[in-house]
JSON list of C-alpha atoms in Angstrom, two decimals:
[
{"chain": "A", "resi": 1, "resn": "MET", "atom": "CA", "xyz": [-13.52, -2.61, 1.84]},
{"chain": "A", "resi": 2, "resn": "THR", "atom": "CA", "xyz": [-13.49, -3.18, -1.91]},
{"chain": "A", "resi": 3, "resn": "ARG", "atom": "CA", "xyz": [-13.83, -1.46, -4.79]},
{"chain": "A", "resi": 4, "resn": "SER", "atom": "CA", "xyz": [-16.02, -4.12, -6.03]},
{"chain": "A", "resi": 5, "resn": "GLU", "atom": "CA", "xyz": [-17.94, -3.98, -2.04]},
{"chain": "A", "resi": 6, "resn": "PHE", "atom": "CA", "xyz": [-17.64, 0.00, -2.94]},
{"chain": "A", "resi": 7, "resn": "ASP", "atom": "CA", "xyz": [-19.79, -0.24, -5.67]},
{"chain": "A", "resi": 8, "resn": "ASP", "atom": "CA", "xyz": [-22.30, -2.74, -4.81]},
{"chain": "A", "resi": 9, "resn": "ILE", "atom": "CA", "xyz": [-22.59, -0.26, -2.21]},
{"chain": "A", "resi": 10, "resn": "ARG", "atom": "CA", "xyz": [-23.71, 1.82, -4.55]},
{"chain": "A", "resi": 11, "resn": "ALA", "atom": "CA", "xyz": [-26.01, -0.02, -6.41]},
{"chain": "A", "resi": 12, "resn": "PHE", "atom": "CA", "xyz": [-27.74, -0.82, -3.04]},
{"chain": "A", "resi": 13, "resn": "LEU", "atom": "CA", "xyz": [-28.39, 2.38, -1.92]},
{"chain": "A", "resi": 14, "resn": "SER", "atom": "CA", "xyz": [-29.72, 3.03, -6.46]},
{"chain": "A", "resi": 15, "resn": "ASP", "atom": "CA", "xyz": [-32.39, 0.63, -6.14]},
{"chain": "A", "resi": 16, "resn": "GLU", "atom": "CA", "xyz": [-35.52, 2.81, -5.75]},
{"chain": "A", "resi": 17, "resn": "ALA", "atom": "CA", "xyz": [-36.96, 0.04, -3.15]},
{"chain": "A", "resi": 18, "resn": "THR", "atom": "CA", "xyz": [-34.20, -0.09, -1.11]},
{"chain": "A", "resi": 19, "resn": "HIS", "atom": "CA", "xyz": [-36.16, 1.07, 2.99]},
{"chain": "A", "resi": 20, "resn": "ALA", "atom": "CA", "xyz": [-34.36, 3.45, 5.39]},
{"chain": "A", "resi": 21, "resn": "GLY", "atom": "CA", "xyz": [-34.00, 0.23, 8.01]},
{"chain": "A", "resi": 22, "resn": "ASP", "atom": "CA", "xyz": [-31.58, -0.85, 5.09]},
{"chain": "A", "resi": 23, "resn": "LEU", "atom": "CA", "xyz": [-30.47, 2.34, 4.44]},
{"chain": "A", "resi": 24, "resn": "LEU", "atom": "CA", "xyz": [-29.16, 2.56, 7.83]},
{"chain": "A", "resi": 25, "resn": "ARG", "atom": "CA", "xyz": [-28.19, -0.55, 8.94]},
{"chain": "A", "resi": 26, "resn": "ILE", "atom": "CA", "xyz": [-25.02, 0.37, 5.89]},
{"chain": "A", "resi": 27, "resn": "ALA", "atom": "CA", "xyz": [-24.38, 3.77, 7.56]},
{"chain": "A", "resi": 28, "resn": "ARG", "atom": "CA", "xyz": [-24.02, 2.17, 11.23]},
{"chain": "A", "resi": 29, "resn": "THR", "atom": "CA", "xyz": [-21.75, -0.72, 8.49]},
{"chain": "A", "resi": 30, "resn": "LEU", "atom": "CA", "xyz": [-19.24, 1.58, 7.09]},
{"chain": "A", "resi": 31, "resn": "VAL", "atom": "CA", "xyz": [-19.50, 3.80, 10.05]},
{"chain": "A", "resi": 32, "resn": "ASP", "atom": "CA", "xyz": [-17.42, 0.58, 12.13]},
{"chain": "A", "resi": 33, "resn": "ASP", "atom": "CA", "xyz": [-15.70, -0.02, 9.43]},
{"chain": "A", "resi": 34, "resn": "LEU", "atom": "CA", "xyz": [-14.11, 3.71, 9.49]},
{"chain": "A", "resi": 35, "resn": "GLU", "atom": "CA", "xyz": [-13.23, 3.28, 13.01]},
{"chain": "A", "resi": 36, "resn": "HIS", "atom": "CA", "xyz": [-11.90, -0.05, 11.32]},
{"chain": "A", "resi": 37, "resn": "ALA", "atom": "CA", "xyz": [-9.24, 1.86, 9.55]},
{"chain": "A", "resi": 38, "resn": "ARG", "atom": "CA", "xyz": [-9.11, 4.76, 11.65]},
{"chain": "A", "resi": 39, "resn": "MET", "atom": "CA", "xyz": [-7.86, 2.37, 14.59]},
{"chain": "A", "resi": 40, "resn": "ARG", "atom": "CA", "xyz": [-5.29, 0.24, 12.00]},
{"chain": "A", "resi": 41, "resn": "GLU", "atom": "CA", "xyz": [-3.98, 2.89, 11.04]},
{"chain": "A", "resi": 42, "resn": "ALA", "atom": "CA", "xyz": [-2.85, 5.16, 14.02]},
{"chain": "A", "resi": 43, "resn": "VAL", "atom": "CA", "xyz": [-1.52, 1.68, 14.91]},
{"chain": "A", "resi": 44, "resn": "LEU", "atom": "CA", "xyz": [0.40, 1.69, 11.76]},
{"chain": "A", "resi": 45, "resn": "ARG", "atom": "CA", "xyz": [2.27, 4.69, 12.23]},
{"chain": "A", "resi": 46, "resn": "THR", "atom": "CA", "xyz": [2.87, 4.32, 15.74]},
{"chain": "A", "resi": 47, "resn": "HIS", "atom": "CA", "xyz": [5.19, 0.88, 14.33]},
{"chain": "A", "resi": 48, "resn": "TYR", "atom": "CA", "xyz": [6.39, 2.63, 12.09]},
{"chain": "A", "resi": 49, "resn": "LEU", "atom": "CA", "xyz": [7.30, 6.74, 14.48]},
{"chain": "A", "resi": 50, "resn": "ARG", "atom": "CA", "xyz": [9.08, 4.21, 16.55]},
{"chain": "A", "resi": 51, "resn": "LEU", "atom": "CA", "xyz": [11.26, 2.51, 13.94]},
{"chain": "A", "resi": 52, "resn": "LEU", "atom": "CA", "xyz": [11.78, 5.09, 12.42]},
{"chain": "A", "resi": 53, "resn": "THR", "atom": "CA", "xyz": [12.96, 6.75, 15.41]},
{"chain": "A", "resi": 54, "resn": "ALA", "atom": "CA", "xyz": [15.00, 3.75, 16.95]},
{"chain": "A", "resi": 55, "resn": "ALA", "atom": "CA", "xyz": [16.72, 3.89, 13.11]},
{"chain": "A", "resi": 56, "resn": "ARG", "atom": "CA", "xyz": [17.48, 7.42, 13.98]},
{"chain": "A", "resi": 57, "resn": "ALA", "atom": "CA", "xyz": [18.41, 6.56, 17.14]},
{"chain": "A", "resi": 58, "resn": "THR", "atom": "CA", "xyz": [21.09, 3.95, 15.18]},
{"chain": "A", "resi": 59, "resn": "VAL", "atom": "CA", "xyz": [22.94, 6.38, 12.98]},
{"chain": "A", "resi": 60, "resn": "ALA", "atom": "CA", "xyz": [23.02, 9.48, 15.94]},
{"chain": "A", "resi": 61, "resn": "ALA", "atom": "CA", "xyz": [24.80, 6.01, 18.03]},
{"chain": "A", "resi": 62, "resn": "GLU", "atom": "CA", "xyz": [27.24, 5.61, 15.31]},
{"chain": "A", "resi": 63, "resn": "THR", "atom": "CA", "xyz": [28.48, 8.99, 14.52]},
{"chain": "A", "resi": 64, "resn": "VAL", "atom": "CA", "xyz": [29.68, 9.69, 18.67]},
{"chain": "A", "resi": 65, "resn": "GLY", "atom": "CA", "xyz": [31.15, 6.10, 18.05]},
{"chain": "A", "resi": 66, "resn": "ALA", "atom": "CA", "xyz": [28.98, 4.39, 20.95]},
{"chain": "A", "resi": 67, "resn": "PRO", "atom": "CA", "xyz": [29.89, 0.14, 21.64]},
{"chain": "A", "resi": 68, "resn": "ASP", "atom": "CA", "xyz": [26.54, -1.30, 20.01]},
{"chain": "A", "resi": 69, "resn": "PRO", "atom": "CA", "xyz": [24.76, 1.01, 18.15]},
{"chain": "A", "resi": 70, "resn": "LEU", "atom": "CA", "xyz": [22.56, -1.16, 16.65]},
{"chain": "A", "resi": 71, "resn": "ALA", "atom": "CA", "xyz": [21.14, -1.83, 20.15]},
{"chain": "A", "resi": 72, "resn": "PHE", "atom": "CA", "xyz": [18.35, 0.61, 19.42]},
{"chain": "A", "resi": 73, "resn": "VAL", "atom": "CA", "xyz": [17.09, -0.68, 16.00]},
{"chain": "A", "resi": 74, "resn": "LYS", "atom": "CA", "xyz": [17.67, -4.80, 17.18]},
{"chain": "A", "resi": 75, "resn": "HIS", "atom": "CA", "xyz": [15.21, -3.58, 19.96]},
{"chain": "A", "resi": 76, "resn": "GLU", "atom": "CA", "xyz": [12.30, -2.48, 18.35]},
{"chain": "A", "resi": 77, "resn": "LEU", "atom": "CA", "xyz": [12.53, -6.21, 15.96]},
{"chain": "A", "resi": 78, "resn": "ALA", "atom": "CA", "xyz": [12.63, -7.75, 18.68]},
{"chain": "A", "resi": 79, "resn": "GLU", "atom": "CA", "xyz": [9.25, -6.42, 20.47]},
{"chain": "A", "resi": 80, "resn": "ARG", "atom": "CA", "xyz": [8.03, -6.93, 16.97]},
{"chain": "A", "resi": 81, "resn": "GLY", "atom": "CA", "xyz": [9.57, -10.74, 17.05]},
{"chain": "A", "resi": 82, "resn": "GLN", "atom": "CA", "xyz": [11.66, -9.88, 13.57]},
{"chain": "A", "resi": 83, "resn": "LEU", "atom": "CA", "xyz": [14.84, -10.32, 14.82]},
{"chain": "A", "resi": 84, "resn": "PRO", "atom": "CA", "xyz": [16.59, -13.00, 12.19]},
{"chain": "A", "resi": 85, "resn": "GLU", "atom": "CA", "xyz": [16.57, -16.83, 14.78]},
{"chain": "A", "resi": 86, "resn": "ASN", "atom": "CA", "xyz": [18.75, -18.84, 12.80]},
{"chain": "A", "resi": 87, "resn": "ASP", "atom": "CA", "xyz": [21.44, -18.48, 9.33]},
{"chain": "A", "resi": 88, "resn": "ALA", "atom": "CA", "xyz": [18.86, -19.99, 6.56]},
{"chain": "A", "resi": 89, "resn": "ALA", "atom": "CA", "xyz": [16.49, -16.77, 8.21]},
{"chain": "A", "resi": 90, "resn": "VAL", "atom": "CA", "xyz": [19.31, -14.00, 7.39]},
{"chain": "A", "resi": 91, "resn": "GLN", "atom": "CA", "xyz": [20.34, -15.45, 4.05]},
{"chain": "A", "resi": 92, "resn": "GLN", "atom": "CA", "xyz": [16.09, -15.58, 3.71]},
{"chain": "A", "resi": 93, "resn": "ILE", "atom": "CA", "xyz": [16.44, -11.45, 4.76]},
{"chain": "A", "resi": 94, "resn": "LEU", "atom": "CA", "xyz": [18.88, -10.30, 3.10]},
{"chain": "A", "resi": 95, "resn": "SER", "atom": "CA", "xyz": [17.92, -12.39, -0.84]},
{"chain": "A", "resi": 96, "resn": "ASP", "atom": "CA", "xyz": [14.84, -10.05, -0.11]},
{"chain": "A", "resi": 97, "resn": "ALA", "atom": "CA", "xyz": [16.88, -7.27, 0.74]},
{"chain": "A", "resi": 98, "resn": "ARG", "atom": "CA", "xyz": [18.90, -7.48, -2.68]},
{"chain": "A", "resi": 99, "resn": "THR", "atom": "CA", "xyz": [15.59, -8.46, -4.18]},
{"chain": "A", "resi": 100, "resn": "ALA", "atom": "CA", "xyz": [13.20, -5.31, -3.37]},
{"chain": "A", "resi": 101, "resn": "ALA", "atom": "CA", "xyz": [16.00, -3.12, -4.52]},
{"chain": "A", "resi": 102, "resn": "ALA", "atom": "CA", "xyz": [16.45, -4.34, -7.78]},
{"chain": "A", "resi": 103, "resn": "LEU", "atom": "CA", "xyz": [13.19, -4.05, -8.41]},
{"chain": "A", "resi": 104, "resn": "MET", "atom": "CA", "xyz": [13.01, -0.22, -6.81]},
{"chain": "A", "resi": 105, "resn": "ALA", "atom": "CA", "xyz": [16.30, -0.38, -9.39]},
{"chain": "A", "resi": 106, "resn": "CYS", "atom": "CA", "xyz": [14.37, -1.48, -12.46]},
{"chain": "A", "resi": 107, "resn": "LEU", "atom": "CA", "xyz": [11.82, 0.68, -11.52]},
{"chain": "A", "resi": 108, "resn": "GLU", "atom": "CA", "xyz": [13.41, 3.51, -11.30]},
{"chain": "A", "resi": 109, "resn": "ASN", "atom": "CA", "xyz": [14.91, 3.65, -14.74]},
{"chain": "A", "resi": 110, "resn": "ASP", "atom": "CA", "xyz": [12.75, 1.81, -16.39]},
{"chain": "A", "resi": 111, "resn": "VAL", "atom": "CA", "xyz": [10.51, 5.52, -16.97]},
{"chain": "A", "resi": 112, "resn": "PRO", "atom": "CA", "xyz": [8.87, 5.42, -20.25]},
{"chain": "A", "resi": 113, "resn": "GLN", "atom": "CA", "xyz": [9.84, 7.36, -23.08]},
{"chain": "A", "resi": 114, "resn": "ARG", "atom": "CA", "xyz": [7.95, 9.25, -25.78]},
{"chain": "A", "resi": 115, "resn": "PRO", "atom": "CA", "xyz": [8.28, 7.50, -29.35]},
{"chain": "A", "resi": 116, "resn": "ARG", "atom": "CA", "xyz": [9.60, 9.85, -31.50]},
{"chain": "A", "resi": 117, "resn": "GLY", "atom": "CA", "xyz": [8.95, 11.11, -34.41]},
{"chain": "A", "resi": 118, "resn": "MET", "atom": "CA", "xyz": [5.59, 9.96, -36.81]},
{"chain": "A", "resi": 119, "resn": "ARG", "atom": "CA", "xyz": [3.90, 8.46, -34.99]},
{"chain": "A", "resi": 120, "resn": "LEU", "atom": "CA", "xyz": [1.84, 4.85, -35.82]},
{"chain": "A", "resi": 121, "resn": "ARG", "atom": "CA", "xyz": [-1.51, 4.21, -35.81]},
{"chain": "A", "resi": 122, "resn": "ARG", "atom": "CA", "xyz": [-2.78, 1.54, -32.78]},
{"chain": "A", "resi": 123, "resn": "CYS", "atom": "CA", "xyz": [-6.02, 0.85, -34.07]},
{"chain": "A", "resi": 124, "resn": "VAL", "atom": "CA", "xyz": [-5.80, -0.56, -37.58]},
{"chain": "A", "resi": 125, "resn": "GLY", "atom": "CA", "xyz": [-8.00, -3.29, -39.96]},
{"chain": "A", "resi": 126, "resn": "ARG", "atom": "CA", "xyz": [-11.24, -2.20, -38.80]},
{"chain": "A", "resi": 127, "resn": "ARG", "atom": "CA", "xyz": [-12.97, 1.38, -39.44]},
{"chain": "A", "resi": 128, "resn": "ARG", "atom": "CA", "xyz": [-14.90, 2.59, -35.91]},
{"chain": "A", "resi": 129, "resn": "THR", "atom": "CA", "xyz": [-17.39, 4.36, -35.81]},
{"chain": "A", "resi": 130, "resn": "LEU", "atom": "CA", "xyz": [-18.98, 5.97, -33.06]},
{"chain": "A", "resi": 131, "resn": "PRO", "atom": "CA", "xyz": [-23.12, 5.97, -32.30]},
{"chain": "A", "resi": 132, "resn": "ARG", "atom": "CA", "xyz": [-25.61, 8.53, -32.93]}
]
């Protein structure tokens, strides 16, 4: 649910012309939306945990020198239809990964610094007054 939908609901609830039947209908809709969101979260958590387990198993298999340590991750990706199928897909995935890494590095390195010395006035020009 978007922020504007929440604002619309708040406005509807605060309207004195709103009837009890309308409120009941909204309550039912919100409960349905909440249940849907919780189910979606549970599915996403399950996918995340399966992928995390596969990644950990892959690292463990590599540590002990297993013949195909990537088998766990490959299996998980194949079940989701996410294995690259051709060279173009491989190149696109690698490009996306490099771009994401570069963006993350920029975000981590671009921490805003507080200016040192005298602070410049940001508002210049007309004088502003507060209403009384």
